[in-house]
């Protein structure tokens, strides 16, 4: 566990996609250098499906910026880890092309879908192909595909890609990315359903689960497009339901196994606690983060991307000062 923060002795933020995962950090750094053997070994040894999901997500984001998977494919074309990462990379390229409104967006989306379905057949116990299909579902805003307009078992929730979510959760019931992809889907396709979805998830999430951070994403996403984001977002955290969302997420994290919450979830939690003036709790989370930080939510709530790190450092300073005042 990182040492507690003290005023005047704070580390500068380190933004590494692997966060607390040392083995993943080695694989990421090797991928960036064009080496794939450590990634192959890491995926082959990762038996926990939830951890495998998060590791493949990070590794694919790195691999998508290089040709390293092509080199891997020439040496080990039938490696199952390679097949999953290739699918992940294809999905990332399709999402990026759609966001950029590229003329290649539609064929890239179709190729990515075909790769997902093939991967789902090739590795039937892996939730990743279904998580990837959930990511692509957000591109079908008119819900043309039948798998994107299935009825929900909860009458409060509209039709959507529930079958895809069910398939992912059948393989990993607490899969973090699957829930986040579904939240992102509702934000992009039918925003009013996002809060109902989060409420249903929270009614079933076990104490200590990183899913307790999901409502924090909901709060930030509702306000991230405001012209003066920081002022607006700060005010909201002093009101309900946002204040209680921060409080409940902190209570869940406080009973979690150390290191089980990813850096990005702790960053959301630290921001929420600071913004809601729960300073002692905020310092605990900043201390747990140690040197690590994520760009989100700071880039979303600062008035510009250039001010994001300055806002993070200000929040950390103010949390320390607020705790010191309370203890005086």
PDB file of N, CA, C and O in Angstrom, residues 275-328:
ATOM      1  N   UNK A 275     -14.693  16.925  -4.313  1.00  0.00           N
ATOM      2  CA  UNK A 275     -15.706  17.879  -4.762  1.00  0.00           C
ATOM      3  C   UNK A 275     -16.884  17.956  -3.798  1.00  0.00           C
ATOM      4  O   UNK A 275     -17.533  19.002  -3.688  1.00  0.00           O
ATOM      5  N   UNK A 276     -17.150  16.866  -3.067  1.00  0.00           N
ATOM      6  CA  UNK A 276     -18.256  16.876  -2.106  1.00  0.00           C
ATOM      7  C   UNK A 276     -17.775  17.242  -0.701  1.00  0.00           C
ATOM      8  O   UNK A 276     -18.520  17.083   0.264  1.00  0.00           O
ATOM      9  N   UNK A 277     -16.531  17.727  -0.601  1.00  0.00           N
ATOM     10  CA  UNK A 277     -15.951  18.218   0.660  1.00  0.00           C
ATOM     11  C   UNK A 277     -15.827  17.136   1.724  1.00  0.00           C
ATOM     12  O   UNK A 277     -15.832  17.425   2.922  1.00  0.00           O
ATOM     13  N   UNK A 278     -15.690  15.882   1.292  1.00  0.00           N
ATOM     14  CA  UNK A 278     -15.420  14.782   2.224  1.00  0.00           C
ATOM     15  C   UNK A 278     -13.895  14.568   2.235  1.00  0.00           C
ATOM     16  O   UNK A 278     -13.371  13.598   1.704  1.00  0.00           O
ATOM     17  N   UNK A 279     -13.192  15.521   2.862  1.00  0.00           N
ATOM     18  CA  UNK A 279     -11.748  15.645   2.672  1.00  0.00           C
ATOM     19  C   UNK A 279     -10.947  14.508   3.290  1.00  0.00           C
ATOM     20  O   UNK A 279      -9.974  14.044   2.707  1.00  0.00           O
ATOM     21  N   UNK A 280     -11.299  14.049   4.478  1.00  0.00           N
ATOM     22  CA  UNK A 280     -10.540  12.967   5.099  1.00  0.00           C
ATOM     23  C   UNK A 280     -10.608  11.706   4.232  1.00  0.00           C
ATOM     24  O   UNK A 280      -9.595  11.021   4.025  1.00  0.00           O
ATOM     25  N   UNK A 281     -11.799  11.419   3.719  1.00  0.00           N
ATOM     26  CA  UNK A 281     -11.947  10.262   2.840  1.00  0.00           C
ATOM     27  C   UNK A 281     -11.175  10.462   1.537  1.00  0.00           C
ATOM     28  O   UNK A 281     -10.549   9.536   1.018  1.00  0.00           O
ATOM     29  N   UNK A 282     -11.195  11.688   1.002  1.00  0.00           N
ATOM     30  CA  UNK A 282     -10.463  11.979  -0.234  1.00  0.00           C
ATOM     31  C   UNK A 282      -8.971  11.728  -0.060  1.00  0.00           C
ATOM     32  O   UNK A 282      -8.310  11.172  -0.943  1.00  0.00           O
ATOM     33  N   UNK A 283      -8.425  12.129   1.088  1.00  0.00           N
ATOM     34  CA  UNK A 283      -6.998  11.914   1.338  1.00  0.00           C
ATOM     35  C   UNK A 283      -6.676  10.425   1.370  1.00  0.00           C
ATOM     36  O   UNK A 283      -5.634   9.986   0.858  1.00  0.00           O
ATOM     37  N   UNK A 284      -7.556   9.622   1.944  1.00  0.00           N
ATOM     38  CA  UNK A 284      -7.341   8.172   1.954  1.00  0.00           C
ATOM     39  C   UNK A 284      -7.216   7.629   0.539  1.00  0.00           C
ATOM     40  O   UNK A 284      -6.350   6.798   0.244  1.00  0.00           O
ATOM     41  N   UNK A 285      -8.085   8.095  -0.343  1.00  0.00           N
ATOM     42  CA  UNK A 285      -8.072   7.587  -1.713  1.00  0.00           C
ATOM     43  C   UNK A 285      -6.858   8.115  -2.464  1.00  0.00           C
ATOM     44  O   UNK A 285      -6.191   7.362  -3.197  1.00  0.00           O
ATOM     45  N   UNK A 286      -6.541   9.394  -2.299  1.00  0.00           N
ATOM     46  CA  UNK A 286      -5.335   9.922  -2.929  1.00  0.00           C
ATOM     47  C   UNK A 286      -4.096   9.166  -2.435  1.00  0.00           C
ATOM     48  O   UNK A 286      -3.168   8.892  -3.204  1.00  0.00           O
ATOM     49  N   UNK A 287      -4.062   8.809  -1.150  1.00  0.00           N
ATOM     50  CA  UNK A 287      -2.937   8.049  -0.609  1.00  0.00           C
ATOM     51  C   UNK A 287      -2.869   6.657  -1.230  1.00  0.00           C
ATOM     52  O   UNK A 287      -1.785   6.147  -1.528  1.00  0.00           O
ATOM     53  N   UNK A 288      -4.028   6.026  -1.425  1.00  0.00           N
ATOM     54  CA  UNK A 288      -4.055   4.711  -2.059  1.00  0.00           C
ATOM     55  C   UNK A 288      -3.566   4.783  -3.502  1.00  0.00           C
ATOM     56  O   UNK A 288      -2.909   3.853  -3.995  1.00  0.00           O
ATOM     57  N   UNK A 289      -3.848   5.888  -4.170  1.00  0.00           N
ATOM     58  CA  UNK A 289      -3.364   6.069  -5.541  1.00  0.00           C
ATOM     59  C   UNK A 289      -1.849   6.254  -5.580  1.00  0.00           C
ATOM     60  O   UNK A 289      -1.196   5.848  -6.545  1.00  0.00           O
ATOM     61  N   UNK A 290      -1.295   6.866  -4.530  1.00  0.00           N
ATOM     62  CA  UNK A 290       0.140   7.109  -4.529  1.00  0.00           C
ATOM     63  C   UNK A 290       0.544   7.964  -5.709  1.00  0.00           C
ATOM     64  O   UNK A 290      -0.021   9.024  -5.945  1.00  0.00           O
ATOM     65  N   UNK A 291       1.515   7.491  -6.481  1.00  0.00           N
ATOM     66  CA  UNK A 291       2.000   8.265  -7.616  1.00  0.00           C
ATOM     67  C   UNK A 291       1.089   8.158  -8.828  1.00  0.00           C
ATOM     68  O   UNK A 291       1.212   8.943  -9.774  1.00  0.00           O
ATOM     69  N   UNK A 292       0.165   7.175  -8.825  1.00  0.00           N
ATOM     70  CA  UNK A 292      -0.617   6.919 -10.031  1.00  0.00           C
ATOM     71  C   UNK A 292      -1.821   7.845 -10.149  1.00  0.00           C
ATOM     72  O   UNK A 292      -2.396   8.287  -9.154  1.00  0.00           O
ATOM     73  N   UNK A 293      -2.199   8.105 -11.383  1.00  0.00           N
ATOM     74  CA  UNK A 293      -3.393   8.902 -11.674  1.00  0.00           C
ATOM     75  C   UNK A 293      -3.874   8.515 -13.061  1.00  0.00           C
ATOM     76  O   UNK A 293      -3.154   7.889 -13.835  1.00  0.00           O
ATOM     77  N   UNK A 294      -5.115   8.864 -13.357  1.00  0.00           N
ATOM     78  CA  UNK A 294      -5.632   8.708 -14.714  1.00  0.00           C
ATOM     79  C   UNK A 294      -6.041  10.087 -15.219  1.00  0.00           C
ATOM     80  O   UNK A 294      -6.313  11.002 -14.432  1.00  0.00           O
ATOM     81  N   UNK A 295      -6.077  10.226 -16.522  1.00  0.00           N
ATOM     82  CA  UNK A 295      -6.498  11.508 -17.105  1.00  0.00           C
ATOM     83  C   UNK A 295      -7.955  11.808 -16.754  1.00  0.00           C
ATOM     84  O   UNK A 295      -8.333  12.947 -16.509  1.00  0.00           O
ATOM     85  N   UNK A 296      -8.787  10.750 -16.763  1.00  0.00           N
ATOM     86  CA  UNK A 296     -10.192  10.908 -16.387  1.00  0.00           C
ATOM     87  C   UNK A 296     -10.311  10.742 -14.870  1.00  0.00           C
ATOM     88  O   UNK A 296      -9.585   9.948 -14.274  1.00  0.00           O
ATOM     89  N   UNK A 297     -11.216  11.480 -14.218  1.00  0.00           N
ATOM     90  CA  UNK A 297     -12.188  12.411 -14.797  1.00  0.00           C
ATOM     91  C   UNK A 297     -11.667  13.836 -14.953  1.00  0.00           C
ATOM     92  O   UNK A 297     -12.421  14.726 -15.360  1.00  0.00           O
ATOM     93  N   UNK A 298     -10.404  14.063 -14.621  1.00  0.00           N
ATOM     94  CA  UNK A 298      -9.900  15.444 -14.557  1.00  0.00           C
ATOM     95  C   UNK A 298     -10.003  16.167 -15.886  1.00  0.00           C
ATOM     96  O   UNK A 298     -10.310  17.367 -15.930  1.00  0.00           O
ATOM     97  N   UNK A 299      -9.754  15.458 -17.003  1.00  0.00           N
ATOM     98  CA  UNK A 299      -9.878  16.111 -18.305  1.00  0.00           C
ATOM     99  C   UNK A 299     -11.330  16.446 -18.636  1.00  0.00           C
ATOM    100  O   UNK A 299     -11.598  17.333 -19.447  1.00  0.00           O
ATOM    101  N   UNK A 300     -12.265  15.726 -18.010  1.00  0.00           N
ATOM    102  CA  UNK A 300     -13.684  15.981 -18.279  1.00  0.00           C
ATOM    103  C   UNK A 300     -14.242  17.121 -17.434  1.00  0.00           C
ATOM    104  O   UNK A 300     -15.193  17.791 -17.848  1.00  0.00           O
ATOM    105  N   UNK A 301     -13.691  17.320 -16.263  1.00  0.00           N
ATOM    106  CA  UNK A 301     -14.282  18.297 -15.343  1.00  0.00           C
ATOM    107  C   UNK A 301     -13.503  19.601 -15.299  1.00  0.00           C
ATOM    108  O   UNK A 301     -14.035  20.617 -14.839  1.00  0.00           O
ATOM    109  N   UNK A 302     -12.257  19.605 -15.757  1.00  0.00           N
ATOM    110  CA  UNK A 302     -11.509  20.866 -15.831  1.00  0.00           C
ATOM    111  C   UNK A 302     -12.067  21.703 -16.977  1.00  0.00           C
ATOM    112  O   UNK A 302     -12.690  21.184 -17.908  1.00  0.00           O
ATOM    113  N   UNK A 303     -11.833  23.001 -16.911  1.00  0.00           N
ATOM    114  CA  UNK A 303     -12.370  23.883 -17.945  1.00  0.00           C
ATOM    115  C   UNK A 303     -11.651  23.723 -19.279  1.00  0.00           C
ATOM    116  O   UNK A 303     -12.137  24.181 -20.311  1.00  0.00           O
ATOM    117  N   UNK A 304     -10.484  23.086 -19.284  1.00  0.00           N
ATOM    118  CA  UNK A 304      -9.793  22.720 -20.517  1.00  0.00           C
ATOM    119  C   UNK A 304      -8.889  21.538 -20.202  1.00  0.00           C
ATOM    120  O   UNK A 304      -8.519  21.309 -19.054  1.00  0.00           O
ATOM    121  N   UNK A 305      -8.520  20.797 -21.233  1.00  0.00           N
ATOM    122  CA  UNK A 305      -7.650  19.649 -21.041  1.00  0.00           C
ATOM    123  C   UNK A 305      -6.302  20.075 -20.462  1.00  0.00           C
ATOM    124  O   UNK A 305      -5.676  19.348 -19.694  1.00  0.00           O
ATOM    125  N   UNK A 306      -5.857  21.284 -20.842  1.00  0.00           N
ATOM    126  CA  UNK A 306      -4.572  21.770 -20.360  1.00  0.00           C
ATOM    127  C   UNK A 306      -4.581  22.034 -18.856  1.00  0.00           C
ATOM    128  O   UNK A 306      -3.535  22.029 -18.215  1.00  0.00           O
ATOM    129  N   UNK A 307      -5.766  22.249 -18.288  1.00  0.00           N
ATOM    130  CA  UNK A 307      -5.875  22.536 -16.860  1.00  0.00           C
ATOM    131  C   UNK A 307      -6.147  21.293 -16.015  1.00  0.00           C
ATOM    132  O   UNK A 307      -6.278  21.389 -14.794  1.00  0.00           O
ATOM    133  N   UNK A 308      -6.221  20.129 -16.650  1.00  0.00           N
ATOM    134  CA  UNK A 308      -6.644  18.920 -15.934  1.00  0.00           C
ATOM    135  C   UNK A 308      -5.671  18.552 -14.821  1.00  0.00           C
ATOM    136  O   UNK A 308      -6.089  18.292 -13.681  1.00  0.00           O
ATOM    137  N   UNK A 309      -4.376  18.514 -15.122  1.00  0.00           N
ATOM    138  CA  UNK A 309      -3.429  18.113 -14.079  1.00  0.00           C
ATOM    139  C   UNK A 309      -3.357  19.157 -12.971  1.00  0.00           C
ATOM    140  O   UNK A 309      -3.235  18.800 -11.788  1.00  0.00           O
ATOM    141  N   UNK A 310      -3.444  20.419 -13.328  1.00  0.00           N
ATOM    142  CA  UNK A 310      -3.437  21.461 -12.302  1.00  0.00           C
ATOM    143  C   UNK A 310      -4.632  21.307 -11.364  1.00  0.00           C
ATOM    144  O   UNK A 310      -4.511  21.494 -10.143  1.00  0.00           O
ATOM    145  N   UNK A 311      -5.793  20.915 -11.914  1.00  0.00           N
ATOM    146  CA  UNK A 311      -6.970  20.698 -11.081  1.00  0.00           C
ATOM    147  C   UNK A 311      -6.766  19.506 -10.162  1.00  0.00           C
ATOM    148  O   UNK A 311      -7.123  19.553  -8.976  1.00  0.00           O
ATOM    149  N   UNK A 312      -6.174  18.439 -10.677  1.00  0.00           N
ATOM    150  CA  UNK A 312      -5.886  17.267  -9.854  1.00  0.00           C
ATOM    151  C   UNK A 312      -4.982  17.643  -8.677  1.00  0.00           C
ATOM    152  O   UNK A 312      -5.260  17.282  -7.527  1.00  0.00           O
ATOM    153  N   UNK A 313      -3.910  18.372  -8.960  1.00  0.00           N
ATOM    154  CA  UNK A 313      -2.976  18.757  -7.903  1.00  0.00           C
ATOM    155  C   UNK A 313      -3.629  19.693  -6.894  1.00  0.00           C
ATOM    156  O   UNK A 313      -3.388  19.600  -5.688  1.00  0.00           O
ATOM    157  N   UNK A 314      -4.478  20.595  -7.394  1.00  0.00           N
ATOM    158  CA  UNK A 314      -5.214  21.482  -6.485  1.00  0.00           C
ATOM    159  C   UNK A 314      -6.138  20.678  -5.578  1.00  0.00           C
ATOM    160  O   UNK A 314      -6.224  20.932  -4.370  1.00  0.00           O
ATOM    161  N   UNK A 315      -6.836  19.700  -6.158  1.00  0.00           N
ATOM    162  CA  UNK A 315      -7.743  18.869  -5.360  1.00  0.00           C
ATOM    163  C   UNK A 315      -6.978  18.121  -4.283  1.00  0.00           C
ATOM    164  O   UNK A 315      -7.415  18.040  -3.127  1.00  0.00           O
ATOM    165  N   UNK A 316      -5.830  17.590  -4.633  1.00  0.00           N
ATOM    166  CA  UNK A 316      -5.033  16.849  -3.662  1.00  0.00           C
ATOM    167  C   UNK A 316      -4.546  17.775  -2.541  1.00  0.00           C
ATOM    168  O   UNK A 316      -4.607  17.424  -1.356  1.00  0.00           O
ATOM    169  N   UNK A 317      -4.088  18.967  -2.917  1.00  0.00           N
ATOM    170  CA  UNK A 317      -3.645  19.946  -1.912  1.00  0.00           C
ATOM    171  C   UNK A 317      -4.793  20.341  -0.985  1.00  0.00           C
ATOM    172  O   UNK A 317      -4.626  20.420   0.234  1.00  0.00           O
ATOM    173  N   UNK A 318      -5.949  20.614  -1.569  1.00  0.00           N
ATOM    174  CA  UNK A 318      -7.088  21.057  -0.775  1.00  0.00           C
ATOM    175  C   UNK A 318      -7.603  19.944   0.135  1.00  0.00           C
ATOM    176  O   UNK A 318      -8.046  20.214   1.256  1.00  0.00           O
ATOM    177  N   UNK A 319      -7.551  18.697  -0.331  1.00  0.00           N
ATOM    178  CA  UNK A 319      -7.968  17.582   0.512  1.00  0.00           C
ATOM    179  C   UNK A 319      -7.046  17.466   1.715  1.00  0.00           C
ATOM    180  O   UNK A 319      -7.512  17.301   2.859  1.00  0.00           O
ATOM    181  N   UNK A 320      -5.759  17.579   1.489  1.00  0.00           N
ATOM    182  CA  UNK A 320      -4.794  17.519   2.602  1.00  0.00           C
ATOM    183  C   UNK A 320      -5.014  18.668   3.583  1.00  0.00           C
ATOM    184  O   UNK A 320      -5.010  18.480   4.802  1.00  0.00           O
ATOM    185  N   UNK A 321      -5.218  19.858   3.043  1.00  0.00           N
ATOM    186  CA  UNK A 321      -5.452  21.020   3.898  1.00  0.00           C
ATOM    187  C   UNK A 321      -6.757  20.882   4.667  1.00  0.00           C
ATOM    188  O   UNK A 321      -6.848  21.222   5.848  1.00  0.00           O
ATOM    189  N   UNK A 322      -7.788  20.367   3.985  1.00  0.00           N
ATOM    190  CA  UNK A 322      -9.077  20.206   4.646  1.00  0.00           C
ATOM    191  C   UNK A 322      -9.026  19.182   5.755  1.00  0.00           C
ATOM    192  O   UNK A 322      -9.619  19.369   6.817  1.00  0.00           O
ATOM    193  N   UNK A 323      -8.288  18.100   5.535  1.00  0.00           N
ATOM    194  CA  UNK A 323      -8.143  17.109   6.595  1.00  0.00           C
ATOM    195  C   UNK A 323      -7.377  17.693   7.773  1.00  0.00           C
ATOM    196  O   UNK A 323      -7.729  17.475   8.941  1.00  0.00           O
ATOM    197  N   UNK A 324      -6.331  18.447   7.498  1.00  0.00           N
ATOM    198  CA  UNK A 324      -5.533  19.045   8.572  1.00  0.00           C
ATOM    199  C   UNK A 324      -6.364  20.009   9.403  1.00  0.00           C
ATOM    200  O   UNK A 324      -6.277  20.035  10.641  1.00  0.00           O
ATOM    201  N   UNK A 325      -7.227  20.784   8.741  1.00  0.00           N
ATOM    202  CA  UNK A 325      -8.097  21.716   9.448  1.00  0.00           C
ATOM    203  C   UNK A 325      -9.073  20.969  10.355  1.00  0.00           C
ATOM    204  O   UNK A 325      -9.328  21.349  11.491  1.00  0.00           O
ATOM    205  N   UNK A 326      -9.611  19.868   9.813  1.00  0.00           N
ATOM    206  CA  UNK A 326     -10.589  19.090  10.606  1.00  0.00           C
ATOM    207  C   UNK A 326      -9.940  18.447  11.822  1.00  0.00           C
ATOM    208  O   UNK A 326     -10.596  18.271  12.854  1.00  0.00           O
ATOM    209  N   UNK A 327      -8.646  18.099  11.706  1.00  0.00           N
ATOM    210  CA  UNK A 327      -7.963  17.445  12.828  1.00  0.00           C
ATOM    211  C   UNK A 327      -7.421  18.432  13.845  1.00  0.00           C
ATOM    212  O   UNK A 327      -7.066  18.033  14.954  1.00  0.00           O
ATOM    213  N   UNK A 328      -7.354  19.706  13.438  1.00  0.00           N
ATOM    214  CA  UNK A 328      -6.765  20.727  14.344  1.00  0.00           C
ATOM    215  C   UNK A 328      -7.661  21.000  15.547  1.00  0.00           C
ATOM    216  O   UNK A 328      -8.868  20.860  15.487  1.00  0.00           O
TER     217      UNK A 328
END
